[in-house]
Coordinates of C-alpha atoms in Angstrom, one line a residue:
M1 CA -28.7 93.6 135.3
T2 CA -30.5 96.8 134.3
L3 CA -28.5 99.9 135.0
L4 CA -31.0 102.5 133.8
R5 CA -34.5 102.7 132.5
F6 CA -36.8 105.6 131.5
E7 CA -40.4 105.5 130.1
N8 CA -42.7 108.0 128.5
M9 CA -39.9 110.5 128.3
H10 CA -40.6 114.0 126.9
L11 CA -38.1 116.8 126.1
A12 CA -38.5 119.8 123.8
Y13 CA -36.7 123.0 123.1
G14 CA -39.2 125.6 121.9
H15 CA -41.7 123.8 119.5
T16 CA -39.2 121.1 118.5
P17 CA -39.8 117.8 120.3
L18 CA -36.5 116.0 120.9
L19 CA -38.1 113.1 122.9
N20 CA -41.7 112.3 122.5
D21 CA -43.0 109.6 124.8
A22 CA -39.7 107.8 124.4
G23 CA -38.3 104.9 126.4
L24 CA -34.8 103.4 127.0
T25 CA -33.3 100.6 128.9
L26 CA -29.6 100.0 129.4
E27 CA -28.2 96.7 130.6
E28 CA -24.8 95.9 132.1
G29 CA -22.1 95.1 129.6
E30 CA -24.0 96.7 126.6
R31 CA -22.1 99.0 124.2
V32 CA -24.8 101.3 122.6
A33 CA -24.4 103.9 119.9
I34 CA -26.8 106.8 119.6
L35 CA -27.6 107.8 115.9
G36 CA -29.4 110.8 114.6
R37 CA -29.0 114.0 112.7
N38 CA -27.4 117.1 114.2
G39 CA -30.0 118.7 116.4
A40 CA -32.0 115.4 116.7
G41 CA -31.3 115.3 120.5
K42 CA -28.3 112.9 120.8
S43 CA -26.4 115.1 123.2
S44 CA -29.6 116.0 125.1
L45 CA -30.3 112.3 125.6
M46 CA -26.8 111.8 126.9
K47 CA -27.2 114.6 129.3
I48 CA -30.5 113.1 130.6
V49 CA -28.7 109.9 131.3
S50 CA -25.8 111.7 133.1
G51 CA -28.3 113.8 135.1
E52 CA -27.1 117.1 133.7
V53 CA -30.5 117.8 132.1
Q54 CA -33.9 117.0 133.5
P55 CA -36.7 115.9 131.1
D56 CA -40.0 117.7 130.7
G57 CA -41.9 114.5 131.6
G58 CA -41.7 110.8 132.1
S59 CA -40.2 108.4 134.7
L60 CA -36.4 107.8 135.1
W61 CA -34.9 105.0 137.2
R62 CA -31.2 104.4 137.9
K63 CA -29.7 101.5 139.7
P64 CA -29.0 102.6 143.3
G65 CA -25.4 103.7 143.6
L66 CA -24.9 103.8 139.8
K67 CA -21.5 105.3 138.9
I68 CA -21.3 107.2 135.6
G69 CA -18.1 108.2 133.9
V70 CA -18.1 110.8 131.1
L71 CA -15.6 111.3 128.4
P72 CA -16.6 114.7 127.0
Q73 CA -16.1 115.9 123.4
V74 CA -14.0 118.9 124.5
L75 CA -10.4 118.1 125.5
P76 CA -9.2 119.1 129.0
A77 CA -7.4 122.4 129.0
A78 CA -3.7 122.6 128.2
D79 CA -2.9 124.4 131.5
E80 CA -0.4 124.1 134.3
R81 CA -2.2 121.3 136.2
K82 CA -0.4 118.0 136.6
V83 CA -1.8 114.9 135.0
F84 CA -2.3 113.3 138.5
D85 CA -4.5 116.2 139.7
V86 CA -6.7 116.1 136.5
I87 CA -7.3 112.4 136.8
A88 CA -8.1 112.7 140.5
L89 CA -11.0 115.0 139.6
G90 CA -12.8 111.8 138.6
L91 CA -12.8 111.0 142.3
A92 CA -13.9 114.5 143.3
E93 CA -16.0 113.3 146.3
A94 CA -13.2 111.2 147.7
A95 CA -10.6 113.9 147.0
A96 CA -12.7 116.5 148.8
L97 CA -13.3 114.2 151.8
L98 CA -9.6 113.3 152.0
A99 CA -8.5 117.0 151.7
E100 CA -10.9 117.9 154.6
F101 CA -9.7 115.0 156.7
D102 CA -6.1 116.1 156.2
K103 CA -6.9 119.7 157.1
I104 CA -8.5 118.6 160.3
T105 CA -5.6 116.4 161.3
Q106 CA -3.3 119.4 161.0
L107 CA -5.2 121.5 163.5
P108 CA -4.2 121.7 167.2
P109 CA -5.7 118.9 169.3
D110 CA -8.0 121.3 171.2
Q111 CA -9.5 122.5 167.8
V112 CA -10.2 119.1 166.3
D113 CA -13.9 118.3 165.7
L114 CA -13.9 114.6 166.6
E115 CA -17.5 114.1 165.6
R116 CA -16.8 115.5 162.1
M117 CA -13.5 113.4 161.9
D118 CA -15.4 110.3 162.7
E119 CA -18.0 111.1 160.1
L120 CA -15.3 111.7 157.5
Q121 CA -13.7 108.4 158.3
H122 CA -16.9 106.5 157.7
Q123 CA -17.5 108.4 154.4
L124 CA -13.9 107.6 153.2
D125 CA -14.4 104.0 154.1
A126 CA -17.6 103.8 152.1
C127 CA -16.0 105.3 148.9
N128 CA -12.6 103.7 149.3
G129 CA -11.1 107.2 149.5
W130 CA -8.1 106.0 151.5
A131 CA -6.8 104.3 148.3
L132 CA -7.3 107.4 146.1
N133 CA -3.6 107.8 145.3
Q134 CA -3.1 104.1 144.7
T135 CA -6.2 104.0 142.4
V136 CA -4.9 106.9 140.3
E137 CA -1.4 105.5 140.1
Q138 CA -2.6 102.1 138.9
L139 CA -4.7 103.7 136.2
M140 CA -1.9 105.9 135.0
K141 CA 0.4 102.9 134.8
R142 CA -2.2 101.1 132.7
L143 CA -2.6 104.0 130.3
H144 CA 1.1 104.9 130.2
L145 CA 0.6 108.3 131.8
D146 CA 3.1 110.3 133.9
G147 CA 1.4 112.0 136.9
D148 CA 4.0 114.8 137.1
T149 CA 3.6 115.9 133.5
K150 CA 1.8 119.3 133.1
M151 CA -1.2 119.3 130.8
S152 CA 0.4 122.2 128.8
E153 CA 3.2 119.8 127.8
L154 CA 0.8 117.2 126.2
S155 CA -0.5 116.8 122.7
G156 CA -4.2 116.5 122.0
G157 CA -4.0 112.7 121.8
W158 CA -2.4 112.4 125.2
R159 CA -4.8 114.9 126.8
K160 CA -7.6 112.6 125.5
R161 CA -5.9 109.7 127.4
V162 CA -5.9 111.9 130.5
A163 CA -9.7 112.6 130.0
L164 CA -10.3 108.9 129.6
A165 CA -8.4 108.1 132.8
Q166 CA -10.5 110.8 134.6
A167 CA -13.7 109.0 133.4
L168 CA -12.5 105.6 134.3
V169 CA -10.8 106.3 137.7
S170 CA -14.1 106.0 139.7
E171 CA -14.6 102.5 138.2
P172 CA -18.0 103.5 136.7
D173 CA -20.8 101.1 135.8
L174 CA -21.7 103.3 132.8
L175 CA -19.3 105.2 130.5
L176 CA -20.6 108.0 128.3
L177 CA -18.5 108.9 125.2
D178 CA -19.3 112.1 123.2
E179 CA -17.5 112.1 119.8
P180 CA -14.4 110.4 121.4
T181 CA -12.4 110.2 118.1
N182 CA -12.5 113.9 117.3
H183 CA -8.9 115.2 116.5
L184 CA -7.3 111.8 117.3
D185 CA -5.0 110.1 114.8
I186 CA -5.9 106.6 113.6
E187 CA -3.3 104.9 115.9
T188 CA -4.8 106.6 119.0
I189 CA -8.3 105.7 117.8
Q190 CA -7.4 102.1 117.5
W191 CA -5.8 102.3 121.0
L192 CA -9.1 103.8 122.3
E193 CA -11.1 101.0 120.7
E194 CA -9.1 98.4 122.6
Q195 CA -9.5 100.3 125.9
I196 CA -13.3 100.5 125.5
K197 CA -13.6 96.8 124.5
S198 CA -11.8 95.8 127.7
F199 CA -14.1 98.1 129.8
P200 CA -16.4 95.7 131.8
G201 CA -19.3 98.2 132.3
A202 CA -21.9 99.5 129.8
V203 CA -21.0 102.1 127.2
L204 CA -23.2 104.8 125.6
L205 CA -21.6 106.7 122.8
I206 CA -22.1 109.3 120.1
T207 CA -19.7 109.2 117.1
H208 CA -19.5 110.1 113.4
D209 CA -16.7 107.5 112.9
R210 CA -18.4 104.6 111.2
T211 CA -15.5 102.2 111.6
F212 CA -15.1 103.0 115.3
M213 CA -18.9 102.5 115.7
Q214 CA -18.8 99.2 113.8
N215 CA -16.0 97.9 115.9
I216 CA -17.4 99.0 119.3
A217 CA -21.2 99.2 119.4
T218 CA -23.4 96.1 119.7
R219 CA -26.7 98.0 119.7
M220 CA -28.0 101.0 117.9
L221 CA -30.3 103.7 119.2
E222 CA -31.7 106.0 116.5
L223 CA -33.3 109.3 117.5
D224 CA -35.9 110.0 114.9
L225 CA -38.7 112.6 115.2
G226 CA -38.8 112.3 119.0
E227 CA -38.8 108.5 119.0
I228 CA -36.0 106.1 120.0
I229 CA -35.7 103.1 117.7
S230 CA -33.6 100.3 119.1
W231 CA -31.7 97.8 117.0
E232 CA -29.7 94.8 118.3
G233 CA -26.6 94.4 116.2
R234 CA -23.7 96.2 114.5
Y235 CA -23.9 99.4 112.5
L236 CA -23.7 97.9 109.0
D237 CA -26.6 95.5 109.9
F238 CA -28.6 98.5 111.1
L239 CA -28.1 100.3 107.8
E240 CA -29.9 97.4 106.0
F241 CA -32.7 97.5 108.6
K242 CA -33.1 101.3 108.3
A243 CA -33.2 101.1 104.5
H244 CA -36.0 98.5 104.7
Q245 CA -37.8 100.6 107.3
L246 CA -37.8 103.8 105.2
E247 CA -39.1 101.8 102.2
V248 CA -42.0 100.5 104.2
E249 CA -42.8 103.9 105.7
A250 CA -42.7 105.5 102.3
R251 CA -45.3 103.0 101.0
H252 CA -47.6 103.6 104.0
Q253 CA -47.4 107.3 103.6
A254 CA -48.1 107.1 99.9
A255 CA -51.2 104.9 100.6
F256 CA -52.3 107.4 103.3
D257 CA -51.9 110.4 101.0
K258 CA -53.8 108.6 98.2
R259 CA -56.7 107.8 100.5
L260 CA -56.8 111.4 101.7
A261 CA -56.8 112.7 98.1
Q262 CA -59.8 110.4 97.3
E263 CA -61.7 111.6 100.3
E264 CA -61.0 115.3 99.4
V265 CA -62.5 114.6 96.0
W266 CA -65.6 113.0 97.6
I267 CA -66.2 115.9 100.0
R268 CA -66.2 118.3 97.1
Q269 CA -69.0 116.5 95.2
G270 CA -71.5 118.6 97.0
I271 CA -74.7 117.9 98.9
K272 CA -74.5 114.1 98.6
A273 CA -71.4 114.2 100.9
R274 CA -73.3 116.0 103.6
R275 CA -76.3 113.6 103.9
T276 CA -76.9 112.2 107.4
R277 CA -75.8 108.7 106.4
N278 CA -72.4 110.1 105.3
E279 CA -71.7 112.2 108.4
G280 CA -69.4 109.4 109.7
R281 CA -67.3 109.5 106.5
A282 CA -67.1 113.3 106.8
R283 CA -65.8 113.0 110.4
A284 CA -63.3 110.4 109.2
L285 CA -62.1 112.8 106.6
Q286 CA -61.6 115.5 109.3
E287 CA -59.5 113.0 111.3
L288 CA -57.4 112.2 108.2
R289 CA -56.8 115.9 107.7
K290 CA -55.7 116.2 111.3
Q291 CA -53.3 113.3 111.0
R292 CA -51.8 114.7 107.9
S293 CA -51.3 118.1 109.5
E294 CA -49.7 116.6 112.6
R295 CA -47.4 114.3 110.7
L296 CA -43.9 115.4 111.6
Q297 CA -42.0 115.9 108.4
R298 CA -38.4 114.6 108.3
Q299 CA -35.7 117.2 108.0
G300 CA -34.7 117.5 104.3
K301 CA -31.4 116.3 103.1
A302 CA -28.5 118.7 102.6
D303 CA -28.2 119.6 98.9
I304 CA -24.5 120.2 98.7
Q305 CA -23.1 121.5 95.4
L306 CA -19.7 122.8 94.6
E307 CA -18.8 125.9 92.5
T308 CA -16.2 124.4 90.1
A309 CA -13.5 126.6 88.7
D310 CA -12.0 126.2 85.2
Q311 CA -9.7 123.2 84.9
S312 CA -6.2 123.5 86.3
G313 CA -3.2 122.5 84.2
K314 CA -2.5 118.8 84.0
L315 CA 0.3 119.2 86.6
V316 CA -1.0 120.4 90.0
A317 CA 2.3 120.0 92.1
E318 CA 5.5 118.1 91.8
L319 CA 8.2 117.5 94.5
T320 CA 11.6 116.3 93.5
H321 CA 13.9 115.0 96.3
A322 CA 12.2 117.4 98.7
S323 CA 13.3 117.3 102.4
F324 CA 12.4 119.3 105.5
S325 CA 13.6 118.9 109.1
Y326 CA 12.8 120.6 112.3
E327 CA 15.4 121.0 115.0
G328 CA 17.5 118.3 113.3
K329 CA 14.6 115.8 113.1
P330 CA 13.5 114.8 109.6
I331 CA 9.9 115.6 108.8
I332 CA 10.1 114.8 105.1
N333 CA 13.1 113.1 103.7
N334 CA 13.9 112.9 100.0
L335 CA 10.3 112.8 98.8
T336 CA 9.6 112.7 95.0
T337 CA 5.9 112.7 94.0
R338 CA 3.8 114.2 91.3
I339 CA 0.2 115.3 91.7
Q340 CA -1.9 115.6 88.6
R341 CA -5.3 117.0 87.8
G342 CA -8.1 114.7 89.1
D343 CA -6.0 112.9 91.8
K344 CA -7.7 112.4 95.1
I345 CA -4.9 111.9 97.7
G346 CA -5.2 111.1 101.4
L347 CA -2.4 112.2 103.8
L348 CA -2.1 109.5 106.5
G349 CA 0.1 109.7 109.6
R350 CA 0.3 110.2 113.3
N351 CA -0.4 113.6 114.7
G352 CA 2.8 115.6 114.3
A353 CA 4.1 113.5 111.5
G354 CA 4.3 116.4 109.1
K355 CA 1.1 116.3 107.1
T356 CA 0.6 120.1 107.4
T357 CA 4.2 120.7 106.3
L358 CA 3.6 118.6 103.2
L359 CA 0.4 120.4 102.4
K360 CA 2.1 123.7 102.6
M361 CA 4.8 122.5 100.3
L362 CA 2.3 121.2 97.7
L363 CA 0.5 124.6 97.8
G364 CA 3.7 126.5 97.4
D365 CA 3.4 128.2 100.9
L366 CA 6.6 126.5 102.2
Q367 CA 9.8 125.8 100.3
P368 CA 11.7 122.5 101.0
Q369 CA 15.1 122.9 102.7
S370 CA 16.5 120.8 100.0
G371 CA 15.1 119.6 96.7
E372 CA 12.6 121.3 94.4
V373 CA 8.9 122.0 94.3
K374 CA 7.0 122.9 91.1
I375 CA 3.4 124.3 91.3
G376 CA 1.1 123.9 88.3
T377 CA -0.9 126.6 86.5
K378 CA -4.5 127.9 86.9
I379 CA -4.8 126.5 90.4
E380 CA -7.9 127.7 92.4
V381 CA -7.6 126.5 96.0
A382 CA -10.4 126.0 98.5
Y383 CA -9.1 125.2 102.0
F384 CA -11.2 123.5 104.8
D385 CA -9.7 124.3 108.2
Q386 CA -10.6 121.8 111.0
L387 CA -10.1 124.6 113.6
R388 CA -12.8 126.7 111.8
G389 CA -10.5 129.8 111.8
Q390 CA -12.4 131.1 108.7
L391 CA -15.6 131.6 110.8
D392 CA -16.3 134.7 112.9
P393 CA -18.2 133.5 116.0
E394 CA -19.8 136.9 116.7
K395 CA -21.2 137.3 113.2
T396 CA -24.4 135.6 112.1
V397 CA -24.4 132.6 109.9
L398 CA -25.7 134.8 107.0
D399 CA -22.9 137.4 107.4
N400 CA -20.2 134.8 107.6
L401 CA -21.3 133.3 104.3
A402 CA -22.6 136.4 102.4
E403 CA -19.8 138.8 103.0
G404 CA -22.0 141.6 101.8
R405 CA -23.5 139.6 98.9
T406 CA -27.2 138.8 98.4
S407 CA -26.7 135.9 96.1
I408 CA -24.3 133.1 95.5
T409 CA -23.3 131.8 92.0
I410 CA -23.1 128.0 91.8
N411 CA -22.0 126.7 88.4
G412 CA -23.3 129.7 86.5
R413 CA -26.7 130.0 88.3
D414 CA -27.4 132.7 90.9
K415 CA -29.0 131.6 94.2
H416 CA -30.2 133.8 97.1
V417 CA -28.0 133.4 100.1
I418 CA -30.9 132.3 102.3
G419 CA -31.9 129.6 99.8
Y420 CA -28.3 128.5 99.5
L421 CA -28.1 128.1 103.3
Q422 CA -31.3 126.1 103.3
D423 CA -29.5 123.6 101.0
F424 CA -27.2 123.1 103.9
L425 CA -30.1 122.7 106.3
F426 CA -30.1 126.2 107.9
S427 CA -33.6 127.6 108.3
P428 CA -34.0 131.4 107.8
E429 CA -34.3 131.8 111.6
R430 CA -31.1 129.8 112.1
A431 CA -29.3 131.7 109.4
R432 CA -29.7 134.9 111.5
Q433 CA -28.2 133.5 114.6
P434 CA -24.6 134.1 115.6
V435 CA -22.1 131.3 114.8
R436 CA -21.3 130.8 118.5
A437 CA -24.8 129.5 119.0
L438 CA -24.3 126.7 116.5
S439 CA -23.4 123.1 117.4
G440 CA -20.0 121.8 116.2
G441 CA -21.8 119.9 113.4
E442 CA -23.6 123.0 112.2
Q443 CA -20.4 125.0 112.2
N444 CA -18.8 122.4 110.0
R445 CA -21.8 122.5 107.7
L446 CA -21.5 126.3 107.5
L447 CA -17.8 126.0 106.8
L448 CA -18.6 123.6 103.9
A449 CA -21.2 126.1 102.6
K450 CA -18.6 128.9 102.7
L451 CA -16.0 126.7 101.1
F452 CA -18.1 125.4 98.3
A453 CA -19.4 128.9 97.4
K454 CA -16.0 129.8 95.9
P455 CA -14.7 128.5 92.6
A456 CA -12.1 125.8 93.1
N457 CA -10.3 123.1 91.2
L458 CA -8.1 122.1 94.1
L459 CA -9.8 121.2 97.4
V460 CA -7.6 120.9 100.5
M461 CA -9.6 119.5 103.4
D462 CA -8.2 119.1 106.9
E463 CA -10.4 116.8 109.0
P464 CA -13.7 117.8 107.3
T465 CA -15.7 115.0 109.0
N466 CA -15.5 116.1 112.6
D467 CA -19.0 116.6 114.1
L468 CA -20.9 116.0 110.9
D469 CA -24.0 113.8 111.1
L470 CA -23.7 110.5 109.2
E471 CA -26.1 111.6 106.4
T472 CA -24.3 114.8 105.7
L473 CA -21.0 112.9 105.8
E474 CA -22.2 110.5 103.2
L475 CA -23.4 113.3 101.0
L476 CA -20.0 114.9 101.3
E477 CA -18.4 111.6 100.2
E478 CA -20.7 111.6 97.1
L479 CA -19.8 115.2 96.2
L480 CA -16.0 114.5 96.5
L481 CA -16.3 111.4 94.5
N482 CA -18.0 113.3 91.7
F483 CA -15.6 116.3 92.0
D484 CA -13.6 116.5 88.8
G485 CA -10.8 118.6 90.3
T486 CA -8.0 117.6 92.6
L487 CA -8.4 116.7 96.3
L488 CA -5.8 116.7 99.1
L489 CA -7.4 115.2 102.2
V490 CA -6.1 114.9 105.8
S491 CA -8.5 112.6 107.7
H492 CA -8.3 110.0 110.4
D493 CA -11.7 108.6 109.4
R494 CA -10.9 105.2 108.0
A495 CA -14.2 104.6 106.2
F496 CA -14.1 108.2 104.7
L497 CA -10.6 107.6 103.3
D498 CA -11.7 104.3 101.8
S499 CA -14.7 105.9 100.1
V500 CA -13.0 109.0 98.7
V501 CA -9.3 108.8 98.0
T502 CA -7.5 107.0 95.1
S503 CA -4.1 107.0 96.7
I504 CA -2.4 107.5 100.1
L505 CA 0.7 109.4 101.0
A506 CA 1.7 107.7 104.3
F507 CA 4.2 109.1 106.9
E508 CA 6.0 106.0 108.1
G509 CA 8.6 107.5 110.4
E510 CA 12.0 109.1 110.2
G511 CA 10.8 111.4 107.4
K512 CA 9.8 108.6 105.1
V513 CA 6.7 109.3 103.0
K514 CA 5.6 106.6 100.7
E515 CA 2.7 106.5 98.2
Y516 CA 0.2 103.6 98.1
I517 CA -2.6 103.0 95.6
G518 CA -6.1 102.9 97.1
G519 CA -7.5 103.9 100.6
Y520 CA -6.8 103.0 104.2
E521 CA -7.6 99.3 103.9
D522 CA -5.5 99.1 100.7
W523 CA -2.6 100.7 102.7
I524 CA -2.9 98.0 105.3
R525 CA -3.1 95.2 102.7
Q526 CA 0.1 96.5 101.0
G527 CA 2.0 96.3 104.2
G528 CA 1.6 99.9 105.5
K529 CA 2.0 100.5 109.2
F530 CA 2.7 103.2 111.6
P531 CA 6.2 103.5 113.2
S532 CA 6.8 101.8 116.5
L533 CA 5.5 103.7 119.6
A534 CA 7.5 104.7 122.5
A535 CA 8.0 102.3 125.4
P536 CA 5.4 102.5 128.3
G537 CA 6.2 105.3 130.7
S538 CA 7.9 107.6 128.3
L539 CA 5.0 110.0 128.1
K540 CA 6.7 112.8 129.9
T541 CA 9.1 113.5 127.1
A542 CA 7.2 111.9 124.2
G543 CA 3.9 113.8 124.8
K544 CA 5.3 117.3 124.8
T545 CA 3.9 119.7 122.1
A546 CA 6.4 121.4 119.9
A547 CA 4.6 124.7 120.4
T548 CA 7.3 126.8 118.8
S549 CA 7.5 124.7 115.6
P550 CA 6.1 126.4 112.5
V551 CA 5.2 123.1 111.0
A552 CA 4.3 120.8 113.8
E553 CA 0.6 119.8 114.4
E554 CA 1.3 117.9 117.6
A555 CA 4.3 116.2 118.9
K556 CA 4.4 112.4 118.6
P557 CA 5.8 109.9 121.0
A558 CA 9.5 109.0 120.3
E559 CA 10.1 105.9 118.4
A560 CA 11.5 102.8 120.1
P561 CA 14.8 101.4 118.7
K562 CA 14.2 99.1 115.8
K563 CA 15.3 95.5 115.9
P564 CA 17.5 94.5 113.1
A565 CA 15.4 92.9 110.4
K566 CA 16.0 89.2 109.7
K567 CA 17.6 88.9 106.2
L568 CA 15.8 86.6 103.8
S569 CA 17.4 84.6 101.1
Y570 CA 17.7 86.3 97.7
K571 CA 14.9 84.1 96.3
L572 CA 12.5 84.9 99.2
Q573 CA 13.4 88.6 99.2
R574 CA 12.6 88.7 95.5
E575 CA 9.3 86.9 96.1
L576 CA 8.4 89.4 98.8
E577 CA 9.1 92.4 96.5
M578 CA 7.0 91.0 93.7
L579 CA 4.0 90.1 95.9
P580 CA 2.4 93.6 96.2
E581 CA 2.3 94.0 92.4
E582 CA 0.9 90.5 92.0
I583 CA -1.8 91.2 94.7
E584 CA -2.7 94.5 92.9
Q585 CA -3.0 92.7 89.5
L586 CA -5.3 90.0 91.1
E587 CA -7.5 92.7 92.7
S588 CA -7.8 94.4 89.3
S589 CA -8.7 91.1 87.7
I590 CA -11.3 90.4 90.3
L591 CA -12.9 93.9 89.8
N592 CA -13.0 93.3 86.0
Q593 CA -14.6 89.8 86.5
E594 CA -17.1 91.2 89.0
G595 CA -18.0 93.9 86.5
K596 CA -18.6 91.2 83.8
I597 CA -20.8 89.2 86.1
A598 CA -22.8 92.3 87.1
E599 CA -23.8 93.0 83.4
P600 CA -27.6 92.9 83.1
N601 CA -27.6 90.1 80.5
F602 CA -24.9 88.0 82.1
Y603 CA -27.3 85.3 83.4
Q604 CA -29.0 85.1 79.9
S605 CA -25.8 83.4 78.6
A606 CA -25.5 79.6 78.3
A607 CA -25.4 77.8 81.6
D608 CA -21.9 76.4 81.0
V609 CA -20.6 80.0 80.2
V610 CA -22.2 81.3 83.4
A611 CA -20.7 78.5 85.5
S612 CA -17.2 79.0 83.9
E613 CA -17.2 82.8 84.6
L614 CA -18.3 82.3 88.2
K615 CA -15.6 79.6 88.7
K616 CA -13.1 82.0 87.3
L617 CA -14.0 84.6 89.9
E618 CA -13.8 82.1 92.7
D619 CA -10.4 81.0 91.5
L620 CA -9.1 84.6 91.4
Q621 CA -10.4 85.2 94.9
H622 CA -8.7 82.1 96.1
Q623 CA -5.4 83.1 94.5
L624 CA -5.7 86.5 96.1
E625 CA -6.1 85.0 99.6
E626 CA -3.1 82.8 99.1
K627 CA -0.9 85.7 97.9
I628 CA -1.9 87.8 100.9
E629 CA -1.2 85.0 103.3
R630 CA 2.2 84.4 101.7
W631 CA 3.0 88.1 101.9
A632 CA 2.1 88.0 105.7
E633 CA 4.3 85.0 106.2
L634 CA 7.4 86.6 104.6
E635 CA 6.8 89.9 106.4
A636 CA 6.6 88.1 109.7
E637 CA 9.9 86.4 108.9
T638 CA 11.7 89.7 108.3
E639 CA 10.3 91.1 111.6
A640 CA 11.2 88.0 113.7

């Protein structure tokens, strides 16, 4: 069933067309992701769908009685309202009718407006308003929320749950999600994925989280130069389609430009080109010129470069038996780790686990309560703050970056500040606007520009991917991969971690911090997992924020009591301990074998040699699968 349809839609801000004769149809049960660069019009399209913004032209049809729920990007305020009251705002109409009905029933009999009371009863019947309390209670139970908890007592992740409950309580036909994963830890993101997958209605979402998009969306809508391009399928399939499409478009434009150049040469040949029999060709040339001038040019790609400082010493930081507790609760317990020049390390853990505490220790800003910390020499730190505390919202983009300078030095070359900002996709006009007028993605781009303008050999990045468009995110990945300094990265973006880091420091509960080689998926393969969550209904105590803690990011739910592990025999226990190393060796062998097969002259070898090497790769992959399955079996036995 069609829920919404618009045709010939037009929307522009100033001279920039966001929608140009665009069309869209949404069907029941679809899960659709909107793609496009920052400023392409993704949020504007979402607002048209919700009715918050009216288009400049075109026809818009919604199914009669269509209910729309919105999960906004901004978290609900951490104020004194109770969770129940915030969720009930999703039933604002029914709540208002019920409040008015209750008010009338409390009046003296001679003051009661019976006609209005009868009208209210019919309206409450129509919207099932009598069951408001029951509806909210049922949803809170499903999402493990406590209605009496104040919003000020909740962490960001739990406030996101409240916002989702508010969007779902009206049982909408269409759910709109604007950057739903921002500031959520991986565990909460995975929980949110399951909630959305079980939602029976249609979903329209904007997200920079590629793993989340791949897992959720079944159709892609790309906003490109005012057009909406629809693609049925998952995100990774869409990338292949898009690459082919851009290749075809580039060929067409090259052919067009070649023809135009030929016609320009012809028209300059003189009088022969102006003979009567050639007037048609001259008119065709004028049309070509018009098409060329009207062709909308794609926004250029960000040219991100990093001002690299001199190399640090080989040792960047070293912790020896370091521990730190807060109010008797271990945050970091007996951690020994060594970070060397060139390491790219991801810090992985639930919000409130202690990632910020560990960062401060590694930078020398916080001393462990026991144990030792040693900081290396010649360290030049550049720190990316997810809260954008380094930006003054009242100053212009230019003033925030320049700090009185007219030029920026990048790797020994001076560049004018305006030109440098253009590398980060800020036009001269945009550069003179105040930061408060920028979108979240633009503010993050400005923070990256400010960060990378300073010499650094140690990058510390706290959630750098929030609000970035996918192309800028991929360019940032490339820059970090090529960065020859040291990187400490806090991120809940699983794909970003897999692309950038070479090892993980994982917070696994009770102060235990363990190092794993590789990224997020490697952590999973090696048996990494988050500590057990609290039992349902424990939110009131588990969700409180330790606001007075100097090191807490957000409080996490209390851990459920652990079941005693089943003891394996000595032989099986030894096998289990050896498997991670064996798996790592097989993965390394597979990479080496794949590299050999990828050599340009590999298939020029004798046929039996080629067949033998391909068979060897197949055998290695089969052995790896068997080892992983065996590891899973033994792990399951210890948890039984």
